[in-house]
Coordinates of C-alpha atoms and ligand atoms in Angstrom, one line a residue:
M166 CA -134.0 143.8 -59.1
S167 CA -134.7 140.2 -59.7
Y168 CA -137.4 137.7 -58.7
F169 CA -135.1 134.8 -58.8
K170 CA -132.2 133.2 -56.5
P171 CA -128.8 134.5 -57.1
N172 CA -127.6 131.3 -58.8
I173 CA -130.2 131.5 -61.3
D174 CA -129.5 135.1 -62.2
A175 CA -125.8 134.4 -62.3
M176 CA -125.8 131.2 -64.6
T177 CA -125.6 130.8 -68.3
A178 CA -128.2 129.1 -70.1
Y179 CA -127.5 125.6 -71.6
V180 CA -126.6 126.0 -75.2
P181 CA -128.1 123.2 -77.5
G182 CA -126.8 122.3 -80.9
I183 CA -128.5 124.6 -83.7
Q184 CA -131.7 123.1 -85.3
P185 CA -130.9 124.2 -88.7
G186 CA -134.1 122.7 -90.5
P187 CA -134.8 121.0 -93.9
G188 CA -132.3 120.8 -96.7
T189 CA -129.3 120.8 -94.2
I190 CA -127.1 118.1 -92.9
K191 CA -127.4 117.9 -89.1
L192 CA -124.4 116.2 -87.5
N193 CA -124.2 118.2 -84.4
A194 CA -126.3 116.8 -81.8
N195 CA -125.4 113.0 -81.8
E196 CA -128.9 112.1 -83.1
N197 CA -129.1 108.8 -84.9
P198 CA -129.4 109.3 -88.7
Y199 CA -131.8 106.3 -89.2
P200 CA -135.6 106.2 -88.5
P201 CA -136.8 104.6 -85.2
S202 CA -138.4 101.2 -85.1
P203 CA -141.8 101.4 -87.0
K204 CA -143.4 99.5 -83.9
A205 CA -142.6 102.7 -81.9
W206 CA -145.0 105.0 -84.0
E207 CA -147.5 102.0 -84.2
A208 CA -147.7 102.0 -80.5
F209 CA -147.8 105.6 -80.5
A210 CA -150.7 106.1 -82.9
H211 CA -152.7 103.3 -81.1
V212 CA -153.1 104.9 -78.0
S213 CA -156.9 105.1 -77.1
D214 CA -159.0 108.1 -76.2
E215 CA -159.6 106.5 -72.8
E216 CA -155.7 106.3 -72.4
L217 CA -155.5 110.0 -73.0
R218 CA -158.4 110.9 -70.8
V219 CA -156.8 109.5 -67.5
Y220 CA -153.5 110.2 -66.1
P221 CA -150.5 108.2 -67.1
D222 CA -148.8 105.7 -64.8
P223 CA -146.2 107.5 -62.8
A224 CA -144.1 104.4 -62.6
A225 CA -144.1 103.6 -66.4
K226 CA -144.4 100.1 -65.6
V227 CA -145.2 99.1 -69.2
F228 CA -141.9 100.5 -70.3
T229 CA -139.8 99.4 -67.3
A230 CA -141.1 95.9 -67.6
V231 CA -139.5 95.7 -71.3
V232 CA -136.3 97.0 -70.0
S233 CA -136.2 94.6 -67.1
E234 CA -136.7 91.7 -69.4
I235 CA -134.1 92.8 -71.8
L236 CA -131.4 93.8 -69.5
G237 CA -132.1 91.1 -66.8
V238 CA -132.7 93.7 -64.1
P239 CA -135.7 93.7 -61.6
Q240 CA -138.2 96.6 -62.2
S241 CA -137.7 97.7 -58.9
R242 CA -134.1 98.9 -60.0
I243 CA -135.4 100.8 -62.8
L244 CA -136.5 104.6 -63.0
A245 CA -137.9 106.0 -66.0
G246 CA -137.7 109.9 -66.8
N247 CA -138.4 112.4 -69.4
G248 CA -135.2 111.8 -71.2
S249 CA -132.2 110.9 -69.1
D250 CA -131.5 114.6 -68.6
N251 CA -134.8 114.4 -66.5
V252 CA -133.3 111.5 -64.3
L253 CA -130.1 113.4 -64.0
A254 CA -131.8 116.5 -62.7
A255 CA -133.8 114.4 -60.3
I256 CA -130.7 113.0 -58.8
I257 CA -129.2 116.5 -58.2
H258 CA -132.5 117.7 -56.8
A259 CA -132.3 114.9 -54.3
A260 CA -128.6 114.7 -53.6
G261 CA -127.4 118.2 -54.1
G262 CA -123.8 119.0 -54.2
P263 CA -120.8 119.4 -54.4
I264 CA -120.6 117.8 -57.8
A265 CA -117.4 116.4 -59.5
I266 CA -116.8 116.0 -63.2
P267 CA -114.3 115.2 -65.5
S268 CA -113.4 118.0 -68.1
P269 CA -114.3 118.3 -70.8
T270 CA -117.6 116.5 -70.5
F271 CA -121.4 116.9 -71.3
P272 CA -122.1 120.6 -70.4
Y273 CA -125.5 119.7 -68.9
Y274 CA -123.9 118.6 -65.7
Q275 CA -122.8 122.3 -65.2
T276 CA -126.4 123.4 -65.9
L277 CA -127.6 121.2 -63.2
A278 CA -125.1 122.3 -60.6
D279 CA -125.9 125.9 -61.6
V280 CA -129.7 125.5 -61.0
E281 CA -129.2 123.7 -58.0
G282 CA -126.6 126.3 -56.7
A283 CA -124.1 123.4 -56.0
T284 CA -120.4 123.6 -56.1
I285 CA -118.9 121.9 -59.2
I286 CA -115.2 120.8 -59.3
E287 CA -113.8 120.0 -62.7
V288 CA -111.1 117.4 -62.9
D289 CA -109.0 117.9 -66.1
T290 CA -108.6 114.8 -68.4
N291 CA -105.3 114.1 -69.9
E292 CA -104.0 115.4 -73.4
R293 CA -105.8 112.4 -75.0
F294 CA -108.9 113.2 -72.8
N295 CA -108.6 110.1 -70.6
V296 CA -110.1 110.6 -67.2
D297 CA -107.8 111.1 -64.3
F298 CA -109.5 108.4 -61.9
D299 CA -107.3 109.0 -58.9
A300 CA -108.0 112.9 -59.0
L301 CA -111.7 112.3 -59.3
A302 CA -111.8 109.9 -56.5
K303 CA -109.8 112.4 -54.3
V304 CA -112.5 115.1 -54.8
Q305 CA -115.0 113.0 -52.7
A306 CA -117.8 114.7 -54.0
A307 CA -121.5 114.2 -53.0
V308 CA -122.2 113.4 -56.7
T309 CA -119.6 112.2 -59.2
F310 CA -120.6 112.3 -62.9
L311 CA -118.9 109.9 -65.5
A312 CA -120.2 110.1 -69.0
N313 CA -119.1 106.8 -70.4
P314 CA -118.3 107.0 -73.3
N315 CA -117.5 110.6 -72.6
N316 CA -119.4 113.4 -74.5
P317 CA -117.9 115.3 -76.5
T318 CA -114.8 113.2 -76.5
G319 CA -116.0 109.6 -77.4
V320 CA -113.5 108.3 -75.0
A321 CA -114.6 105.4 -72.8
A322 CA -113.2 104.3 -69.5
T323 CA -112.8 100.6 -68.6
V324 CA -115.5 98.7 -66.3
E325 CA -112.3 97.9 -63.9
Q326 CA -111.7 101.8 -63.6
I327 CA -115.4 102.5 -62.9
D328 CA -115.5 99.6 -60.3
A329 CA -112.6 100.9 -58.5
L330 CA -114.0 104.6 -58.4
A331 CA -117.2 103.4 -57.0
G332 CA -115.4 101.6 -54.3
Q333 CA -113.5 104.5 -53.4
L334 CA -116.3 107.2 -53.3
G335 CA -118.5 107.9 -50.4
G336 CA -120.8 109.7 -52.5
L337 CA -123.0 108.9 -55.5
L338 CA -121.3 107.9 -58.7
I339 CA -123.4 108.4 -61.8
V340 CA -122.4 106.6 -65.0
D341 CA -124.2 108.4 -67.9
E342 CA -124.4 105.7 -70.7
A343 CA -126.2 107.7 -73.2
Y344 CA -124.0 106.2 -75.8
C345 CA -124.1 102.3 -74.6
D346 CA -125.5 101.3 -77.8
F347 CA -122.2 101.8 -79.6
T348 CA -120.0 100.1 -77.3
D349 CA -119.4 96.8 -75.3
I350 CA -118.4 98.7 -72.3
T351 CA -121.2 99.0 -69.4
A352 CA -121.2 99.5 -65.7
L353 CA -124.6 97.8 -65.5
P354 CA -123.4 94.6 -63.8
L355 CA -121.6 96.8 -61.2
V356 CA -125.0 98.0 -59.9
D357 CA -125.1 94.8 -57.8
K358 CA -122.0 95.2 -56.1
H359 CA -122.1 99.1 -55.5
P360 CA -125.0 100.7 -53.3
N361 CA -123.9 104.3 -54.7
L362 CA -123.8 103.6 -58.4
I363 CA -126.6 104.8 -60.7
V364 CA -126.3 103.9 -64.6
T365 CA -128.4 106.2 -66.8
R366 CA -129.4 105.4 -70.3
T367 CA -131.6 107.0 -73.0
L368 CA -133.6 106.1 -76.1
S369 CA -132.6 109.4 -77.8
K370 CA -129.4 108.1 -79.4
G371 CA -129.3 104.4 -79.9
Y372 CA -133.1 104.0 -80.5
S373 CA -133.4 107.4 -82.8
L374 CA -136.1 109.0 -80.3
A375 CA -134.4 112.1 -79.1
S376 CA -137.7 113.8 -79.6
L377 CA -139.8 111.2 -77.6
R378 CA -137.9 112.3 -74.4
L379 CA -137.4 108.9 -72.6
G380 CA -134.5 107.7 -70.6
F381 CA -134.0 105.5 -67.3
A382 CA -131.8 105.1 -64.5
V383 CA -130.7 101.6 -63.1
A384 CA -129.6 101.5 -59.3
Q385 CA -130.3 99.4 -56.3
E386 CA -133.8 99.7 -55.0
S387 CA -133.4 101.9 -52.2
L388 CA -131.8 104.6 -54.5
I389 CA -134.5 104.2 -57.0
A390 CA -137.2 104.8 -54.2
S391 CA -135.4 107.9 -53.1
L392 CA -135.1 109.3 -56.5
F393 CA -138.8 108.5 -57.5
K394 CA -139.7 110.9 -54.6
A395 CA -137.7 113.7 -56.5
M396 CA -139.2 113.3 -59.8
E397 CA -142.3 115.2 -61.1
I398 CA -145.3 112.9 -61.0
Y399 CA -146.7 112.1 -64.4
N400 CA -143.5 113.2 -66.2
L401 CA -144.1 110.6 -69.0
S402 CA -147.1 110.5 -71.1
T403 CA -148.9 107.3 -71.9
P404 CA -148.0 107.7 -75.7
T405 CA -144.3 108.0 -74.7
I406 CA -144.4 105.0 -72.2
K407 CA -146.0 102.9 -74.9
A408 CA -143.8 104.0 -78.0
G409 CA -140.8 103.5 -75.7
A410 CA -141.7 99.9 -74.6
A411 CA -142.3 99.1 -78.3
A412 CA -138.9 100.6 -79.5
Y413 CA -136.9 99.0 -76.6
A414 CA -138.5 95.7 -77.3
D415 CA -137.1 96.0 -81.0
Q416 CA -133.6 95.2 -80.2
D417 CA -132.8 94.0 -83.6
H418 CA -133.8 97.3 -85.1
K419 CA -131.7 99.3 -82.8
N420 CA -128.6 96.7 -83.1
A421 CA -128.9 97.0 -87.0
N422 CA -128.7 100.7 -87.1
A423 CA -125.9 100.9 -84.4
A424 CA -123.8 98.3 -86.5
K425 CA -124.2 100.6 -89.6
I426 CA -123.2 103.6 -87.7
L427 CA -120.1 101.8 -86.2
A428 CA -119.1 100.8 -89.7
S429 CA -119.4 104.4 -90.8
R430 CA -117.7 105.9 -87.8
N431 CA -114.7 103.7 -88.3
A432 CA -114.5 104.5 -92.1
L433 CA -114.9 108.2 -91.3
A434 CA -112.2 108.0 -88.7
T435 CA -109.9 106.2 -91.1
E436 CA -110.5 108.5 -93.8
L437 CA -109.8 111.6 -91.7
A438 CA -106.7 110.3 -90.1
S439 CA -105.4 109.6 -93.7
R440 CA -106.0 113.5 -94.3
E441 CA -103.8 114.1 -91.3
W442 CA -106.5 114.9 -89.1
D443 CA -106.1 114.3 -85.3
V444 CA -108.9 111.9 -84.5
I445 CA -109.6 110.9 -80.8
P446 CA -110.6 107.2 -80.6
S447 CA -114.2 106.9 -80.2
E448 CA -116.6 104.4 -78.6
A449 CA -119.8 106.4 -79.4
N450 CA -121.8 107.6 -82.5
F451 CA -119.5 110.7 -83.0
L452 CA -115.9 111.7 -83.6
L453 CA -113.9 114.4 -82.0
A454 CA -111.3 115.5 -84.4
A455 CA -109.2 118.4 -85.3
P456 CA -108.0 119.5 -88.8
P457 CA -104.3 119.3 -89.6
E458 CA -104.1 123.1 -89.1
R459 CA -106.2 122.9 -86.0
N460 CA -108.4 125.6 -87.1
G461 CA -111.7 123.9 -85.8
E462 CA -113.7 127.1 -85.9
A463 CA -112.7 128.1 -89.2
V464 CA -113.8 124.6 -90.5
Y465 CA -117.0 124.6 -88.4
E466 CA -117.9 128.0 -90.2
Q467 CA -117.1 126.8 -93.8
L468 CA -119.0 123.6 -93.3
K469 CA -122.1 125.7 -91.9
A470 CA -122.0 127.9 -95.0
K471 CA -122.4 124.8 -97.2
G472 CA -125.3 123.6 -94.9
I473 CA -123.4 121.0 -93.0
F474 CA -123.7 121.6 -89.1
V475 CA -121.1 119.8 -86.8
R476 CA -120.6 121.1 -83.3
Y477 CA -117.8 123.4 -82.2
F478 CA -117.2 124.1 -78.7
K479 CA -115.1 127.5 -78.3
Q480 CA -113.5 126.6 -75.0
P481 CA -110.1 125.4 -73.6
R482 CA -109.2 122.0 -74.7
L483 CA -111.7 121.7 -77.5
A484 CA -111.2 124.9 -79.5
D485 CA -109.2 123.0 -82.2
Y486 CA -111.8 120.4 -82.5
L487 CA -115.1 119.6 -84.2
R488 CA -117.6 117.1 -82.8
I489 CA -118.9 115.2 -85.7
T490 CA -122.0 113.0 -85.3
I491 CA -121.9 110.1 -87.6
G492 CA -124.5 110.4 -90.2
T493 CA -125.9 108.2 -93.0
D494 CA -122.9 107.1 -95.7
E495 CA -124.5 109.6 -98.0
Q496 CA -124.1 112.4 -95.5
N497 CA -120.6 111.3 -94.4
K498 CA -119.6 111.2 -98.2
T499 CA -121.0 114.9 -98.4
L500 CA -119.2 115.9 -95.4
L501 CA -115.9 114.5 -96.6
A502 CA -116.3 116.1 -100.2
A503 CA -117.0 119.4 -98.5
L504 CA -113.9 119.2 -96.4
Ligands
LIG1204 C1 -127.4 113.2 -75.3 C2 -126.8 112.9 -74.1 C3 -127.7 112.8 -72.8 C4 -129.2 113.3 -73.1 O1 -130.0 112.3 -73.1 P1 -131.7 112.6 -73.1 O2 -132.3 111.2 -72.7 O3 -132.1 112.9 -74.5 O4 -132.0 113.5 -72.1 C5 -127.3 112.5 -71.5 N1 -126.0 112.4 -71.3 C6 -125.1 112.5 -72.4 C7 -123.7 112.3 -72.2 C8 -125.5 112.8 -73.7 O5 -124.5 113.0 -74.6

């Protein structure tokens, strides 16, 4: 017997990247290899006793004011959450299903559908992992997810493709821009035009703050107002709000790290290609690449034995490949030497 709903009993739990601990090289969760802005910790450490004593601001206005200023989007169009995953969950709580996703994509969308008991429809990408936009539009789901650039492939769709899709869909289109700090492509300017479009972003990747848990959505006012109702109240602590605001304000720090990562990514892609690896062109801070023998799992295990953790997905389409997060140049050198 069970105390829970049948969909919870039936679902498999989300499998995160292994957290291997000190002395290892962790290239398995697309974290930023560089430290966050020192201003984040400064803000975090200077929260007062009084600020800890009282409840935080449910609207996180200190944070959304900075985002508003930097992105040129009114605060009424921004909703902050405990990581972008928290915002995505609120969207599914509020909108339900059916849910359409390209395949392969970020596995958390499946988890959200499972928890909600919503139907999920997967639309296969082509052999180079490009999204089939016509097929995705035809599903006409209540919610369509598009991670752009996509995870785990690194492939990005164009703004024109997203614009056309948003126009064709009767339901919501969620453009998950977790990796927007590593590409020039963004759907943000389309929010004005499409009342069904939600763009989500996070401080976990570009801002080196995966542990802080802070992300946000940008959409037209009425969508943001509805989603706010579906969020847990007080889901962001005052230290998180203040540290996030300070980190977001420090665009120079984020941009400098992103530039280093892009240079390293391009160098690693070139080197792997010269070793006959099949490298999928990436717009993100990771590479999806298959060794020449297409023995992804064996190479994953061999690297793991040497204390280098990359991500392996034992599933159709991905079984040949490894997803390698771009590390520091030192880490990438160690990786290449091990390979
Ligand atoms: C990493 C990632 C996220 C998670 O973001 P959080 O803000 O840390 O919850 C969301 N979407 C995609 C596609 C990701 O790869």
